[in-house]
Amino acid sequence: MEPADVWGARWDACDNTLARQYMEVACSKQSLVILAADLNTMSGLNDLVDQVGPHIAALKTHVDLVDDWTAESWAGLCEKAKAHDLLIFEDQKFGDIGPISRGQMAGIYDIRSWANIVTAHGISGPDIVDGLCAGWTDVGREGGVLLLAQMSSRGNLLGLPGYTDEMIRAGVSNSGVFGFIGNGSRANELAELRQKVGNQKLIWTPGVNLAVGDGEMGQRYGDPRDAVLAGSDGIIVGSGIYKSDQKDEVAKAYADISWQALLERSDI
Amino acid sequence: MEPADVWGARWDACDNTLARQYMEVACSKQSLVILAADLNTMSGLNDLVDQVGPHIAALKTHVDLVDDWTAESWAGLCEKAKAHDLLIFEDQKFGDIGPISRGQMAGIYDIRSWANIVTAHGISGPDIVDGLCAGWTDVGREGGVLLLAQMSSRGNLLGLPGYTDEMIRAGVSNSGVFGFIGNGSRANELAELRQKVGNQKLIWTPGVNLAVGDGEMGQRYGDPRDAVLAGSDGIIVGSGIYKSDQKDEVAKAYADISWQALLERSDI
């Protein structure tokens, strides 16, 4: 199926190279699943990608959680991800000024050299996006920044009047912005976010689970199909997959549900 | 001179162990200078601490900017800092949820094992402070979190109505909070911040320079003496020191000015 047909207006309006690449990968793998691999060993990460790689479209990492990280072992994981046609999404939640963020893409983790997508807060102002993109440019690569528009954590300040609006205003017009992180657990708020964002940018959402409402530590999950129908373009799933005894089957179930919901949304 | 005399109400009200430790160090070294060592080589960092160590009270690091970082070389730098009686302040600007932030204190940088103080945004909610403190507890240490209350970067969203108030409200009552980062370039806004924060927490401020108004890239600097008189308890100075040809003399000049301003503020 052609991305232009499946993604419709989103495909046409999109102005970030990586966002288009994601939409293509999602079509070829028939999955909108981003695996949140919040693990702290290289062997755990490698095993997980081996098991669920065919059913996911992107791999969300926290490189700084990995206790036995080495440059070589990480390069191996990235090769594995590439072999599975996965985009690599480092969820670093950058929050410094532009020039420092550019430097933080280097250092020994050298995020600029292997991540296709990174998260950032808009709190320090819009220059962070340019700083992060300059980091990729420094090594002759391109990438995309996901700005955090919604979170589900207790007492978070993203809901303060003006915060999301201001972030979206500055973010939508910047071609370095891949999209926004929304909250998949509340479909109505997600639909509002989609209306504000328009079609030019993607929205990815954590907070979804096949077992709705069944979260840990009081977290409430939303239904993945509802999230996609409300405007999510990628569902971020972590423990729902990696804590399961049938990881590959569960990952495939999330893939099927997300893909069917996308077709339904596109009227195909 | 006794810290209780010099710091007055701040010393009495303070509830974070590291904040007291800083106030003691500042008195013994007669300096409120935090050196922002935004360098990307280990040799540059070591040389800098060798040159200005006697005149500063704390060392602000960005561990993830260092291109030739190794665990061993970093441990050596931390030993050197300790020998100069410096607190180590990793300016990581954490911005994730509590449990992830706790994990980010580990990993190969193992920030929890050498940093005395770290920065965090309050954007994800107050649980980030508990997560970071749990990171220190995991290795039997104590630390303090500096929450960002003001920034000077273009289009930053810290000035949105309610943001700073909400952060201060949640932060002041948490003994894991060392204090707040204010903006040293505008003394009147800093004085307002001090009024909101009260005496229980420290305020540290970047954005000061002996050459007032002489910033790079359009940044405006404030006068260090004005900042301390307006309520800053620590002045964060970077290129003003490390780009100078007389690093130790310049560092001593900042130390003298900040210390004299503190005595003036305390009426000693």
XYZ file of C-alpha atoms in Angstrom, chain A:
268
model
C 0.000 0.000 0.000
C 1.323 3.461 -0.859
C 2.133 5.810 2.046
C 0.343 8.663 0.285
C -2.903 6.687 0.323
C -2.596 5.430 3.862
C -1.419 8.679 5.469
C -3.431 11.042 3.274
C -3.109 14.704 4.207
C -0.346 13.924 6.713
C 1.912 12.572 3.958
C 1.341 15.609 1.730
C 1.755 18.251 4.447
C 4.779 16.734 6.195
C 8.023 18.710 5.965
C 10.487 16.613 8.002
C 12.527 13.979 6.156
C 12.472 11.524 9.031
C 8.721 11.818 9.422
C 8.271 10.680 5.811
C 10.715 7.872 6.406
C 8.689 6.747 9.410
C 5.452 6.808 7.413
C 7.087 4.579 4.794
C 8.440 2.138 7.374
C 5.032 1.977 9.069
C 3.458 1.039 5.733
C 6.024 -1.572 4.818
C 5.820 -3.195 8.252
C 2.099 -2.542 8.733
C 2.757 -1.335 12.273
C 2.603 1.964 14.125
C 4.317 0.465 17.156
C 7.304 2.182 18.759
C 8.887 -0.148 21.271
C 9.927 1.629 24.485
C 12.962 -0.441 25.400
C 13.574 0.944 28.883
C 16.052 -1.780 29.799
C 19.457 -1.440 31.418
C 21.484 -4.252 29.871
C 22.749 -4.713 26.334
C 21.738 -8.381 26.312
C 18.192 -7.481 27.342
C 17.969 -4.929 24.536
C 19.392 -7.290 21.932
C 17.089 -10.150 22.917
C 14.077 -7.871 22.814
C 14.829 -6.546 19.328
C 15.454 -10.093 18.111
C 12.038 -11.133 19.375
C 9.836 -8.248 18.313
C 11.824 -6.488 15.554
C 9.545 -7.675 12.723
C 6.445 -6.165 14.343
C 7.610 -2.682 15.286
C 8.422 0.461 13.291
C 10.791 2.227 15.670
C 12.890 1.531 18.727
C 12.756 4.013 21.630
C 15.960 3.959 23.679
C 17.332 5.541 26.852
C 21.032 5.134 26.153
C 21.888 6.556 29.587
C 20.035 3.791 31.421
C 22.318 1.051 30.094
C 24.774 -0.080 32.766
C 27.050 -2.127 30.479
C 27.041 0.269 27.517
C 30.086 0.316 25.280
C 30.406 2.111 21.940
C 30.897 -1.242 20.192
C 27.951 -3.046 21.754
C 25.693 -0.066 21.057
C 26.801 0.035 17.421
C 25.847 -3.635 17.228
C 22.369 -2.918 18.572
C 21.942 -0.093 16.054
C 22.985 -2.443 13.229
C 20.390 -4.922 14.398
C 17.743 -2.222 14.474
C 18.712 -1.163 10.955
C 18.459 -4.744 9.718
C 14.868 -4.732 11.014
C 14.253 -1.401 9.249
C 13.634 0.356 12.574
C 14.065 4.050 13.215
C 15.996 4.723 16.403
C 14.420 7.191 18.770
C 16.497 8.330 21.753
C 14.131 9.631 24.400
C 16.633 12.003 25.971
C 14.181 14.832 26.763
C 16.805 17.478 26.065
C 16.116 20.736 27.893
C 19.126 23.017 27.581
C 19.837 26.001 25.334
C 20.679 25.438 21.655
C 24.502 25.433 21.734
C 24.697 23.083 24.743
C 22.119 20.720 23.221
C 24.219 20.596 20.065
C 27.202 19.526 22.173
C 25.099 16.957 24.053
C 24.421 15.226 20.723
C 28.169 14.436 20.726
C 30.212 13.298 23.758
C 30.869 9.614 24.175
C 27.274 8.518 23.531
C 27.477 10.398 20.209
C 23.698 10.385 19.864
C 23.861 12.383 16.612
C 25.580 9.453 14.890
C 22.930 6.803 15.508
C 19.610 8.373 16.605
C 17.100 9.298 13.910
C 14.762 11.020 16.330
C 15.203 12.582 19.784
C 12.783 14.126 22.276
C 13.125 17.645 23.667
C 11.159 19.885 25.982
C 10.160 23.245 24.540
C 10.727 24.898 27.926
C 14.089 26.495 27.041
C 12.687 28.026 23.846
C 12.606 27.059 20.168
C 16.372 27.299 19.601
C 16.826 23.839 21.096
C 15.466 22.334 17.874
C 18.046 24.189 15.791
C 20.788 23.147 18.226
C 19.857 19.471 17.992
C 19.582 19.620 14.191
C 23.015 21.296 14.062
C 24.273 18.274 16.003
C 23.100 15.964 13.222
C 24.491 18.307 10.568
C 27.895 18.173 12.310
C 28.146 14.527 11.227
C 26.409 14.909 7.867
C 23.121 13.393 8.973
C 19.510 14.491 9.255
C 17.095 13.836 12.077
C 13.842 14.907 13.633
C 12.903 16.341 17.018
C 9.823 15.266 18.937
C 8.652 18.030 21.265
C 6.784 17.070 24.428
C 3.305 18.540 24.241
C 1.587 16.399 26.868
C 2.741 14.172 29.727
C 0.746 12.038 32.115
C 2.950 12.371 35.202
C 1.467 13.787 38.412
C 1.673 17.566 38.707
C 3.321 18.084 35.313
C 3.219 21.682 34.100
C 2.569 21.083 30.383
C -1.088 21.803 30.985
C -0.494 25.378 32.152
C -2.375 27.896 30.012
C -0.370 28.743 26.933
C 2.392 26.159 27.243
C 1.232 23.685 24.604
C -0.055 26.429 22.292
C 3.235 28.304 22.416
C 5.248 25.140 21.809
C 3.103 24.079 18.893
C 3.237 27.557 17.364
C 7.036 27.558 17.429
C 7.361 23.872 16.541
C 5.013 23.513 13.578
C 6.912 26.069 11.508
C 10.310 24.374 12.070
C 11.180 21.639 9.559
C 13.519 20.079 12.135
C 10.470 19.124 14.173
C 9.356 15.548 13.503
C 6.275 15.966 15.633
C 4.895 16.076 19.157
C 4.501 13.659 22.027
C 0.872 13.505 23.131
C -0.851 11.508 25.846
C -2.474 8.351 24.512
C -4.508 7.696 27.619
C -7.093 10.416 27.003
C -8.491 10.309 23.463
C -10.445 13.545 23.777
C -7.390 15.599 24.796
C -5.426 13.927 22.043
C -8.057 14.928 19.477
C -7.728 18.539 20.687
C -3.958 18.332 20.312
C -4.340 17.015 16.767
C -6.598 19.916 15.905
C -3.985 22.380 17.148
C -1.074 20.626 15.415
C -2.762 20.188 12.021
C -1.384 17.758 9.442
C 2.147 19.047 9.085
C 3.554 17.126 12.030
C 3.212 13.654 13.491
C 1.958 12.853 16.980
C 3.323 9.871 18.885
C 1.675 8.691 22.087
C 2.760 6.675 25.107
C 0.147 5.668 27.654
C -1.663 3.008 25.595
C -2.137 -0.644 26.489
C -4.315 -3.506 25.302
C -5.343 -3.934 28.940
C -6.959 -0.524 29.285
C -6.836 1.043 32.747
C -4.436 -1.625 33.935
C -1.399 0.550 34.580
C 1.358 0.290 37.136
C 1.674 2.799 39.962
C -1.771 4.252 39.373
C -1.085 5.144 35.742
C -4.146 4.782 33.524
C -3.705 3.451 30.027
C -5.747 4.249 26.946
C -6.892 1.987 24.133
C -4.411 1.949 21.208
C -7.166 1.914 18.566
C -8.856 4.938 20.169
C -5.520 6.769 20.234
C -4.881 6.250 16.524
C -8.445 7.214 15.633
C -8.040 10.386 17.737
C -4.955 11.372 15.759
C -1.939 9.456 17.059
C 0.491 8.400 14.321
C 2.576 6.105 16.481
C 1.866 4.200 19.696
C 4.713 3.901 22.169
C 4.465 0.616 24.063
C 6.921 -0.565 26.691
C 6.187 -2.984 29.519
C 2.984 -4.100 27.747
C 5.353 -5.853 25.332
C 8.629 -6.456 27.126
C 7.114 -7.831 30.316
C 4.924 -10.269 28.398
C 5.696 -13.986 28.164
C 4.718 -13.951 24.473
C 6.565 -10.846 23.386
C 6.374 -11.455 19.638
C 2.673 -12.313 19.675
C 1.810 -9.329 21.815
C 3.892 -7.014 19.638
C 2.103 -8.372 16.583
C -1.266 -7.761 18.251
C -0.339 -4.100 18.883
C 0.908 -3.813 15.289
C -2.320 -5.226 13.836
C -4.556 -3.033 15.971
C -2.601 0.135 15.184
C -2.425 -0.615 11.475
C -6.133 -1.448 11.198
C -6.976 1.739 13.071
C -4.845 3.747 10.631
C -6.639 2.169 7.646
C -9.973 2.853 9.326
C -8.960 6.484 9.946
C -7.921 6.813 6.305
C -11.143 5.218 5.114
C -9.283 2.463 3.237
